[in-house]
PDB file of C-alpha atoms and ligand atoms in Angstrom:
ATOM      1  CA  UNK Y1189      54.520  39.818  -5.614  1.00  0.00           C
ATOM      2  CA  UNK Y1190      54.199  35.888  -4.875  1.00  0.00           C
ATOM      3  CA  UNK Y1191      51.773  34.254  -7.354  1.00  0.00           C
ATOM      4  CA  UNK Y1192      48.892  33.305  -5.398  1.00  0.00           C
ATOM      5  CA  UNK Y1193      48.567  37.346  -4.337  1.00  0.00           C
ATOM      6  CA  UNK Y1194      49.460  38.560  -8.081  1.00  0.00           C
ATOM      7  CA  UNK Y1195      46.276  35.794  -8.875  1.00  0.00           C
ATOM      8  CA  UNK Y1196      44.384  36.948  -6.348  1.00  0.00           C
ATOM      9  CA  UNK Y1197      45.026  40.945  -7.343  1.00  0.00           C
ATOM     10  CA  UNK Y1198      44.224  40.086 -10.646  1.00  0.00           C
ATOM     11  CA  UNK Y1199      40.560  38.907  -9.847  1.00  0.00           C
ATOM     12  CA  UNK Y1200      40.109  41.555  -7.468  1.00  0.00           C
ATOM     13  CA  UNK Y1201      41.056  43.841 -10.361  1.00  0.00           C
ATOM     14  CA  UNK Y1202      38.605  41.939 -12.681  1.00  0.00           C
ATOM     15  CA  UNK Y1203      35.747  42.200 -10.064  1.00  0.00           C
ATOM     16  CA  UNK Y1204      36.274  45.764  -9.668  1.00  0.00           C
ATOM     17  CA  UNK Y1205      36.280  46.387 -13.024  1.00  0.00           C
ATOM     18  CA  UNK Y1206      32.971  44.730 -13.514  1.00  0.00           C
ATOM     19  CA  UNK Y1207      31.422  46.774 -10.941  1.00  0.00           C
ATOM     20  CA  UNK Y1208      32.172  49.541 -12.308  1.00  0.00           C
ATOM     21  CA  UNK Y1209      31.052  49.184 -15.543  1.00  0.00           C
ATOM     22  CA  UNK Y1210      27.788  48.038 -13.832  1.00  0.00           C
ATOM     23  CA  UNK Y1211      27.550  51.097 -12.417  1.00  0.00           C
ATOM     24  CA  UNK Y1212      28.383  52.565 -15.597  1.00  0.00           C
ATOM     25  CA  UNK Y1213      25.540  51.126 -17.199  1.00  0.00           C
ATOM     26  CA  UNK Y1214      22.765  52.235 -14.665  1.00  0.00           C
ATOM     27  CA  UNK Y1215      24.512  56.062 -14.434  1.00  0.00           C
ATOM     28  CA  UNK Y1216      26.030  55.358 -10.521  1.00  0.00           C
ATOM     29  CA  UNK Y1217      29.098  56.195  -9.217  1.00  0.00           C
ATOM     30  CA  UNK Y1218      31.215  53.240  -8.222  1.00  0.00           C
ATOM     31  CA  UNK Y1219      31.940  54.361  -4.871  1.00  0.00           C
ATOM     32  CA  UNK Y1220      28.462  53.547  -3.924  1.00  0.00           C
ATOM     33  CA  UNK Y1221      28.779  50.454  -4.284  1.00  0.00           C
ATOM     34  CA  UNK Y1222      30.847  48.655  -1.084  1.00  0.00           C
ATOM     35  CA  UNK Y1223      32.424  45.201  -2.282  1.00  0.00           C
ATOM     36  CA  UNK Y1224      31.847  42.642   0.569  1.00  0.00           C
ATOM     37  CA  UNK Y1225      34.342  39.831   0.146  1.00  0.00           C
ATOM     38  CA  UNK Y1226      33.066  36.647   1.256  1.00  0.00           C
ATOM     39  CA  UNK Y1227      35.765  34.288   2.084  1.00  0.00           C
ATOM     40  CA  UNK Y1228      34.254  31.052   3.791  1.00  0.00           C
ATOM     41  CA  UNK Y1229      36.146  29.209   0.751  1.00  0.00           C
ATOM     42  CA  UNK Y1230      39.543  30.022   1.138  1.00  0.00           C
ATOM     43  CA  UNK Y1231      41.836  29.419   4.250  1.00  0.00           C
ATOM     44  CA  UNK Y1232      43.301  32.521   6.369  1.00  0.00           C
ATOM     45  CA  UNK Y1233      46.442  33.414   4.553  1.00  0.00           C
ATOM     46  CA  UNK Y1234      44.000  34.315   1.589  1.00  0.00           C
ATOM     47  CA  UNK Y1235      42.375  36.682   3.931  1.00  0.00           C
ATOM     48  CA  UNK Y1236      45.690  38.580   4.595  1.00  0.00           C
ATOM     49  CA  UNK Y1237      46.471  38.620   1.673  1.00  0.00           C
ATOM     50  CA  UNK Y1238      43.629  40.206   0.686  1.00  0.00           C
ATOM     51  CA  UNK Y1239      43.284  42.488   4.110  1.00  0.00           C
ATOM     52  CA  UNK Y1240      46.868  43.466   2.392  1.00  0.00           C
ATOM     53  CA  UNK Y1241      46.008  44.395  -1.171  1.00  0.00           C
ATOM     54  CA  UNK Y1242      43.269  47.222   0.329  1.00  0.00           C
ATOM     55  CA  UNK Y1243      40.322  44.929   1.078  1.00  0.00           C
ATOM     56  CA  UNK Y1244      38.293  45.887   3.625  1.00  0.00           C
ATOM     57  CA  UNK Y1245      35.007  44.303   4.232  1.00  0.00           C
ATOM     58  CA  UNK Y1246      35.272  40.789   4.879  1.00  0.00           C
ATOM     59  CA  UNK Y1247      31.991  38.740   5.352  1.00  0.00           C
ATOM     60  CA  UNK Y1248      31.516  35.436   6.829  1.00  0.00           C
ATOM     61  CA  UNK Y1249      28.743  33.071   6.497  1.00  0.00           C
ATOM     62  CA  UNK Y1250      29.148  31.138  10.185  1.00  0.00           C
ATOM     63  CA  UNK Y1251      29.540  32.555  13.061  1.00  0.00           C
ATOM     64  CA  UNK Y1252      32.370  30.048  14.634  1.00  0.00           C
ATOM     65  CA  UNK Y1253      35.002  30.876  11.006  1.00  0.00           C
ATOM     66  CA  UNK Y1254      33.907  34.951  11.688  1.00  0.00           C
ATOM     67  CA  UNK Y1255      34.548  35.035  15.286  1.00  0.00           C
ATOM     68  CA  UNK Y1256      38.081  32.781  14.824  1.00  0.00           C
ATOM     69  CA  UNK Y1257      38.980  35.075  11.479  1.00  0.00           C
ATOM     70  CA  UNK Y1258      38.258  37.756  13.222  1.00  0.00           C
ATOM     71  CA  UNK Y1259      40.154  37.183  16.015  1.00  0.00           C
ATOM     72  CA  UNK Y1260      43.113  35.837  14.327  1.00  0.00           C
ATOM     73  CA  UNK Y1261      43.098  39.049  11.690  1.00  0.00           C
ATOM     74  CA  UNK Y1262      42.890  41.288  14.705  1.00  0.00           C
ATOM     75  CA  UNK Y1263      46.190  39.589  16.461  1.00  0.00           C
ATOM     76  CA  UNK Y1264      48.376  39.881  12.613  1.00  0.00           C
ATOM     77  CA  UNK Y1265      47.110  43.314  12.587  1.00  0.00           C
ATOM     78  CA  UNK Y1266      48.528  43.957  16.067  1.00  0.00           C
ATOM     79  CA  UNK Y1267      51.339  42.656  15.363  1.00  0.00           C
ATOM     80  CA  UNK Y1268      51.677  44.401  11.714  1.00  0.00           C
ATOM     81  CA  UNK Y1269      51.305  47.763  13.441  1.00  0.00           C
ATOM     82  CA  UNK Y1270      54.057  47.174  15.974  1.00  0.00           C
ATOM     83  CA  UNK Y1271      56.019  46.112  13.500  1.00  0.00           C
ATOM     84  CA  UNK Y1272      55.697  48.693  10.484  1.00  0.00           C
ATOM     85  CA  UNK Y1273      54.893  52.214  12.831  1.00  0.00           C
ATOM     86  CA  UNK Y1274      55.323  54.042   9.712  1.00  0.00           C
ATOM     87  CA  UNK Y1275      52.367  53.292   8.022  1.00  0.00           C
ATOM     88  CA  UNK Y1276      48.535  52.687   9.838  1.00  0.00           C
ATOM     89  CA  UNK Y1277      47.357  49.482   9.721  1.00  0.00           C
ATOM     90  CA  UNK Y1278      43.586  49.979   8.865  1.00  0.00           C
ATOM     91  CA  UNK Y1279      40.525  47.723  11.232  1.00  0.00           C
ATOM     92  CA  UNK Y1280      39.231  45.719   8.909  1.00  0.00           C
ATOM     93  CA  UNK Y1281      35.279  45.512   9.128  1.00  0.00           C
ATOM     94  CA  UNK Y1282      33.211  41.819   9.491  1.00  0.00           C
ATOM     95  CA  UNK Y1283      30.034  41.221   7.574  1.00  0.00           C
ATOM     96  CA  UNK Y1284      27.930  38.722   8.807  1.00  0.00           C
ATOM     97  CA  UNK Y1285      26.221  37.502   5.724  1.00  0.00           C
ATOM     98  CA  UNK Y1286      24.703  33.896   6.821  1.00  0.00           C
ATOM     99  CA  UNK Y1287      21.863  33.342   9.157  1.00  0.00           C
ATOM    100  CA  UNK Y1288      22.093  33.372  12.633  1.00  0.00           C
ATOM    101  CA  UNK Y1289      20.871  31.651  15.829  1.00  0.00           C
ATOM    102  CA  UNK Y1290      19.618  33.522  18.698  1.00  0.00           C
ATOM    103  CA  UNK Y1291      22.088  31.385  20.570  1.00  0.00           C
ATOM    104  CA  UNK Y1292      25.124  32.950  18.455  1.00  0.00           C
ATOM    105  CA  UNK Y1293      24.430  36.393  19.201  1.00  0.00           C
ATOM    106  CA  UNK Y1294      26.208  36.608  21.529  1.00  0.00           C
ATOM    107  CA  UNK Y1295      29.302  35.032  20.451  1.00  0.00           C
ATOM    108  CA  UNK Y1296      29.602  36.679  16.726  1.00  0.00           C
ATOM    109  CA  UNK Y1297      28.927  40.822  18.314  1.00  0.00           C
ATOM    110  CA  UNK Y1298      32.229  41.595  19.546  1.00  0.00           C
ATOM    111  CA  UNK Y1299      33.133  40.922  16.094  1.00  0.00           C
ATOM    112  CA  UNK Y1300      31.153  41.820  13.554  1.00  0.00           C
ATOM    113  CA  UNK Y1301      30.156  45.113  12.536  1.00  0.00           C
ATOM    114  CA  UNK Y1302      27.201  44.279  10.526  1.00  0.00           C
ATOM    115  CA  UNK Y1303      25.033  41.814  10.577  1.00  0.00           C
ATOM    116  CA  UNK Y1304      23.254  41.246   7.315  1.00  0.00           C
ATOM    117  CA  UNK Y1305      20.591  38.708   8.288  1.00  0.00           C
ATOM    118  CA  UNK Y1306      17.855  39.550  11.163  1.00  0.00           C
ATOM    119  CA  UNK Y1307      14.849  38.090   9.836  1.00  0.00           C
ATOM    120  CA  UNK Y1308      13.043  37.732  13.225  1.00  0.00           C
ATOM    121  CA  UNK Y1309      11.653  40.330  16.061  1.00  0.00           C
ATOM    122  CA  UNK Y1310      13.084  37.441  18.369  1.00  0.00           C
ATOM    123  CA  UNK Y1311      16.752  37.769  16.965  1.00  0.00           C
ATOM    124  CA  UNK Y1312      16.473  41.030  16.704  1.00  0.00           C
ATOM    125  CA  UNK Y1313      15.339  41.747  19.972  1.00  0.00           C
ATOM    126  CA  UNK Y1314      18.454  39.126  20.935  1.00  0.00           C
ATOM    127  CA  UNK Y1315      21.122  41.778  19.331  1.00  0.00           C
ATOM    128  CA  UNK Y1316      19.322  44.698  20.907  1.00  0.00           C
ATOM    129  CA  UNK Y1317      20.104  42.400  24.449  1.00  0.00           C
ATOM    130  CA  UNK Y1318      23.239  41.581  24.189  1.00  0.00           C
ATOM    131  CA  UNK Y1319      24.671  44.555  22.498  1.00  0.00           C
ATOM    132  CA  UNK Y1320      23.233  46.471  25.513  1.00  0.00           C
ATOM    133  CA  UNK Y1321      25.218  44.784  27.454  1.00  0.00           C
ATOM    134  CA  UNK Y1322      28.620  45.376  25.475  1.00  0.00           C
ATOM    135  CA  UNK Y1323      27.863  48.637  25.430  1.00  0.00           C
ATOM    136  CA  UNK Y1324      27.582  49.207  21.268  1.00  0.00           C
ATOM    137  CA  UNK Y1325      25.033  50.114  18.926  1.00  0.00           C
ATOM    138  CA  UNK Y1326      25.173  47.251  16.226  1.00  0.00           C
ATOM    139  CA  UNK Y1327      24.640  47.612  13.059  1.00  0.00           C
ATOM    140  CA  UNK Y1328      22.003  45.179  11.074  1.00  0.00           C
ATOM    141  CA  UNK Y1329      20.292  44.909   8.003  1.00  0.00           C
ATOM    142  CA  UNK Y1330      17.035  43.456   7.498  1.00  0.00           C
ATOM    143  CA  UNK Y1331      16.760  39.997   5.462  1.00  0.00           C
ATOM    144  CA  UNK Y1332      14.184  39.905   2.916  1.00  0.00           C
ATOM    145  CA  UNK Y1333      13.267  36.248   0.720  1.00  0.00           C
ATOM    146  CA  UNK Y1334      12.176  38.138  -2.275  1.00  0.00           C
ATOM    147  CA  UNK Y1335      11.969  34.969  -4.484  1.00  0.00           C
ATOM    148  CA  UNK Y1336       9.555  33.534  -1.742  1.00  0.00           C
ATOM    149  CA  UNK Y1337      11.087  30.080  -1.884  1.00  0.00           C
ATOM    150  CA  UNK Y1338       9.804  28.630   1.542  1.00  0.00           C
ATOM    151  CA  UNK Y1339      13.347  27.366   1.698  1.00  0.00           C
ATOM    152  CA  UNK Y1340      15.252  30.566   2.131  1.00  0.00           C
ATOM    153  CA  UNK Y1341      15.996  32.524   5.173  1.00  0.00           C
ATOM    154  CA  UNK Y1342      14.361  36.248   5.196  1.00  0.00           C
ATOM    155  CA  UNK Y1343      10.889  37.630   6.226  1.00  0.00           C
ATOM    156  CA  UNK Y1344       8.405  37.625   3.613  1.00  0.00           C
ATOM    157  CA  UNK Y1345       7.828  40.578   1.719  1.00  0.00           C
ATOM    158  CA  UNK Y1346       4.564  41.121   2.859  1.00  0.00           C
ATOM    159  CA  UNK Y1347       6.272  41.303   6.535  1.00  0.00           C
ATOM    160  CA  UNK Y1348       9.111  43.324   5.871  1.00  0.00           C
ATOM    161  CA  UNK Y1349       7.639  46.615   6.701  1.00  0.00           C
ATOM    162  CA  UNK Y1350       6.131  45.843   9.773  1.00  0.00           C
ATOM    163  CA  UNK Y1351       9.217  44.125  11.286  1.00  0.00           C
ATOM    164  CA  UNK Y1352      11.181  47.073  10.219  1.00  0.00           C
ATOM    165  CA  UNK Y1353       8.702  48.890  12.284  1.00  0.00           C
ATOM    166  CA  UNK Y1354       8.942  46.722  15.434  1.00  0.00           C
ATOM    167  CA  UNK Y1355      13.133  46.456  15.053  1.00  0.00           C
ATOM    168  CA  UNK Y1356      13.626  50.240  14.406  1.00  0.00           C
ATOM    169  CA  UNK Y1357      13.181  52.127  17.845  1.00  0.00           C
ATOM    170  CA  UNK Y1358      15.392  48.635  19.553  1.00  0.00           C
ATOM    171  CA  UNK Y1359      17.787  51.372  21.288  1.00  0.00           C
ATOM    172  CA  UNK Y1360      20.837  49.328  21.373  1.00  0.00           C
ATOM    173  CA  UNK Y1361      20.676  48.404  17.103  1.00  0.00           C
ATOM    174  CA  UNK Y1362      20.890  50.153  14.061  1.00  0.00           C
ATOM    175  CA  UNK Y1363      18.930  49.545  11.035  1.00  0.00           C
ATOM    176  CA  UNK Y1364      20.871  50.260   7.736  1.00  0.00           C
ATOM    177  CA  UNK Y1365      18.784  48.686   5.178  1.00  0.00           C
ATOM    178  CA  UNK Y1366      17.403  45.623   4.017  1.00  0.00           C
ATOM    179  CA  UNK Y1367      19.685  41.863   2.439  1.00  0.00           C
ATOM    180  CA  UNK Y1368      18.002  39.548  -0.344  1.00  0.00           C
ATOM    181  CA  UNK Y1369      19.585  36.597  -2.238  1.00  0.00           C
ATOM    182  CA  UNK Y1370      17.700  35.870  -5.347  1.00  0.00           C
ATOM    183  CA  UNK Y1371      17.397  32.175  -6.316  1.00  0.00           C
ATOM    184  CA  UNK Y1372      20.277  30.592  -8.300  1.00  0.00           C
ATOM    185  CA  UNK Y1373      18.794  29.664 -11.548  1.00  0.00           C
ATOM    186  CA  UNK Y1374      20.378  31.277 -15.152  1.00  0.00           C
ATOM    187  CA  UNK Y1375      16.747  33.263 -15.858  1.00  0.00           C
ATOM    188  CA  UNK Y1376      17.929  36.991 -15.839  1.00  0.00           C
ATOM    189  CA  UNK Y1377      14.543  38.270 -15.470  1.00  0.00           C
ATOM    190  CA  UNK Y1378      13.713  36.026 -12.616  1.00  0.00           C
ATOM    191  CA  UNK Y1379      17.461  37.326 -10.869  1.00  0.00           C
ATOM    192  CA  UNK Y1380      15.942  41.377 -11.856  1.00  0.00           C
ATOM    193  CA  UNK Y1381      12.135  40.637 -10.274  1.00  0.00           C
ATOM    194  CA  UNK Y1382      14.343  39.704  -6.591  1.00  0.00           C
ATOM    195  CA  UNK Y1383      15.706  42.774  -6.649  1.00  0.00           C
ATOM    196  CA  UNK Y1384      13.623  45.604  -8.045  1.00  0.00           C
ATOM    197  CA  UNK Y1385      11.193  43.611  -5.274  1.00  0.00           C
ATOM    198  CA  UNK Y1386      13.550  44.603  -2.419  1.00  0.00           C
ATOM    199  CA  UNK Y1387      14.241  47.889  -3.547  1.00  0.00           C
ATOM    200  CA  UNK Y1388      10.674  48.691  -3.556  1.00  0.00           C
ATOM    201  CA  UNK Y1389      10.222  47.877  -0.424  1.00  0.00           C
ATOM    202  CA  UNK Y1390      13.268  49.880   0.334  1.00  0.00           C
ATOM    203  CA  UNK Y1391      11.803  52.551  -0.484  1.00  0.00           C
ATOM    204  CA  UNK Y1392       8.853  52.265   1.570  1.00  0.00           C
ATOM    205  CA  UNK Y1393      10.138  51.559   4.754  1.00  0.00           C
ATOM    206  CA  UNK Y1394      12.103  54.621   4.015  1.00  0.00           C
ATOM    207  CA  UNK Y1395       9.022  56.447   3.451  1.00  0.00           C
ATOM    208  CA  UNK Y1396       6.598  54.603   5.881  1.00  0.00           C
ATOM    209  CA  UNK Y1397       8.654  54.184   9.023  1.00  0.00           C
ATOM    210  CA  UNK Y1398      10.844  56.343  11.813  1.00  0.00           C
ATOM    211  CA  UNK Y1399      14.111  54.734  10.084  1.00  0.00           C
ATOM    212  CA  UNK Y1400      16.326  57.481  10.520  1.00  0.00           C
ATOM    213  CA  UNK Y1401      19.377  58.352   7.846  1.00  0.00           C
ATOM    214  CA  UNK Y1402      21.291  55.188   8.619  1.00  0.00           C
ATOM    215  CA  UNK Y1403      19.198  53.323   6.710  1.00  0.00           C
ATOM    216  CA  UNK Y1404      20.422  53.355   3.433  1.00  0.00           C
ATOM    217  CA  UNK Y1405      22.329  49.968   1.986  1.00  0.00           C
ATOM    218  CA  UNK Y1406      20.787  47.529  -0.279  1.00  0.00           C
ATOM    219  CA  UNK Y1407      22.497  44.313   0.158  1.00  0.00           C
ATOM    220  CA  UNK Y1408      22.337  42.193  -2.734  1.00  0.00           C
ATOM    221  CA  UNK Y1409      23.878  40.066  -5.591  1.00  0.00           C
ATOM    222  CA  UNK Y1410      26.947  37.416  -5.293  1.00  0.00           C
ATOM    223  CA  UNK Y1411      29.208  36.397  -8.155  1.00  0.00           C
ATOM    224  CA  UNK Y1412      26.788  35.124 -10.629  1.00  0.00           C
ATOM    225  CA  UNK Y1413      24.289  38.456 -10.072  1.00  0.00           C
ATOM    226  CA  UNK Y1414      26.046  41.029  -9.180  1.00  0.00           C
ATOM    227  CA  UNK Y1415      25.872  43.335 -11.533  1.00  0.00           C
ATOM    228  CA  UNK Y1416      22.007  42.937 -12.198  1.00  0.00           C
ATOM    229  CA  UNK Y1417      22.328  43.922  -8.610  1.00  0.00           C
ATOM    230  CA  UNK Y1418      23.711  47.238  -9.386  1.00  0.00           C
ATOM    231  CA  UNK Y1419      21.700  48.273 -11.666  1.00  0.00           C
ATOM    232  CA  UNK Y1420      18.955  47.292  -9.443  1.00  0.00           C
ATOM    233  CA  UNK Y1421      20.330  49.447  -6.946  1.00  0.00           C
ATOM    234  CA  UNK Y1422      22.602  47.452  -4.466  1.00  0.00           C
ATOM    235  CA  UNK Y1423      24.967  49.306  -2.248  1.00  0.00           C
ATOM    236  CA  UNK Y1424      27.020  46.442  -1.129  1.00  0.00           C
ATOM    237  CA  UNK Y1425      27.632  42.959  -3.256  1.00  0.00           C
ATOM    238  CA  UNK Y1426      29.035  39.438  -1.542  1.00  0.00           C
ATOM    239  CA  UNK Y1427      31.172  38.062  -3.603  1.00  0.00           C
ATOM    240  CA  UNK Y1428      32.687  34.687  -2.945  1.00  0.00           C
ATOM    241  CA  UNK Y1429      33.713  32.485  -5.872  1.00  0.00           C
ATOM    242  CA  UNK Y1430      33.940  35.524  -8.354  1.00  0.00           C
ATOM    243  CA  UNK Y1431      37.356  36.882  -6.084  1.00  0.00           C
ATOM    244  CA  UNK Y1432      38.832  33.096  -5.552  1.00  0.00           C
ATOM    245  CA  UNK Y1433      38.848  31.505  -9.248  1.00  0.00           C
ATOM    246  CA  UNK Y1434      41.947  29.640 -10.093  1.00  0.00           C
ATOM    247  CA  UNK Y1435      42.869  29.806  -6.169  1.00  0.00           C
ATOM    248  CA  UNK Y1436      43.281  27.409  -3.719  1.00  0.00           C
ATOM    249  CA  UNK Y1437      39.775  26.523  -1.934  1.00  0.00           C
ATOM    250  CA  UNK Y1438      40.492  25.195   1.331  1.00  0.00           C
ATOM    251  CA  UNK Y1439      38.402  23.985   4.478  1.00  0.00           C
ATOM    252  CA  UNK Y1440      40.820  25.367   7.286  1.00  0.00           C
ATOM    253  CA  UNK Y1441      41.843  25.005  10.704  1.00  0.00           C
ATOM    254  CA  UNK Y1442      42.535  28.499  11.049  1.00  0.00           C
TER     255      UNK Y1442
HETATM  256  C1  LIG W1358      28.780  32.540   0.308  1.00  0.00           C
HETATM  257  C2  LIG W1358      27.698  33.961   0.095  1.00  0.00           C
HETATM  258  C3  LIG W1358      27.589  34.463  -0.917  1.00  0.00           C
HETATM  259  C4  LIG W1358      28.604  34.956  -1.849  1.00  0.00           C
HETATM  260  O1  LIG W1358      28.548  33.434  -2.846  1.00  0.00           O
HETATM  261  P1  LIG W1358      29.609  33.698  -4.113  1.00  0.00           P
HETATM  262  O2  LIG W1358      28.638  33.406  -4.700  1.00  0.00           O
HETATM  263  O3  LIG W1358      30.859  32.890  -4.150  1.00  0.00           O
HETATM  264  O4  LIG W1358      29.661  34.912  -4.767  1.00  0.00           O
HETATM  265  C5  LIG W1358      27.241  35.954  -0.746  1.00  0.00           C
HETATM  266  N1  LIG W1358      26.191  35.820   0.163  1.00  0.00           N
HETATM  267  C6  LIG W1358      26.120  34.797   0.957  1.00  0.00           C
HETATM  268  C7  LIG W1358      24.542  35.161   2.228  1.00  0.00           C
HETATM  269  C8  LIG W1358      26.932  33.939   1.149  1.00  0.00           C
HETATM  270  O5  LIG W1358      26.387  32.926   1.911  1.00  0.00           O
END
């Protein structure tokens, strides 16, 4: 195995180990937590390597990058499927984790399997309308601003349940849970409070709004706080930095 890929494999294994340890502390099973590899810091070759190592959930924070890279990878996998007819090529699931503008919805929908960042009714309605045209039901999470920082995206905690009520009935959109980001701080207590608030909000929405059984995801936790997030009930962690430590980063054209 080439040096870079070996190093990447080590990083993936280390992160998976930390996820498993956090699960053990919280009395949870590691399979309850999905690792979404956020690839915005690395080039397309690194994504291919990740996929070859078995990683299937990939996240990007910008529409342009996500669509370009998803198209690149789809083509790569099609080529693979032709070359190695013996082994089935499992498709990648793409996660749109960053802020989404309404005018970019149409572009990202054909590629994004889960949009983590729905935070307004207008955005949800645009997704619903475009998904209807494509004949798909797009899976989304409601992003909640649990840190109450005005600079952060996400619906306010106090408005989240009402927004979920408005979004849940939209026919071409499937509300699958909540997403949040804790502030960048060394104070584990502050981080834990954010994740706990999100977990409580999740329970409240689950019981008070007709959201359905697909409402079961809590996307929270990044490289610096994913263990706390898992202890607070995260079912998806979005990790970039920790997966690519010691590997070349790239601002690329692919
Ligand atoms: C970049 C990003 C991540 C990953 O952050 P790391 O700290 O590098 O793990 C997760 N979520 C969102 C929304 C991001 O933009």
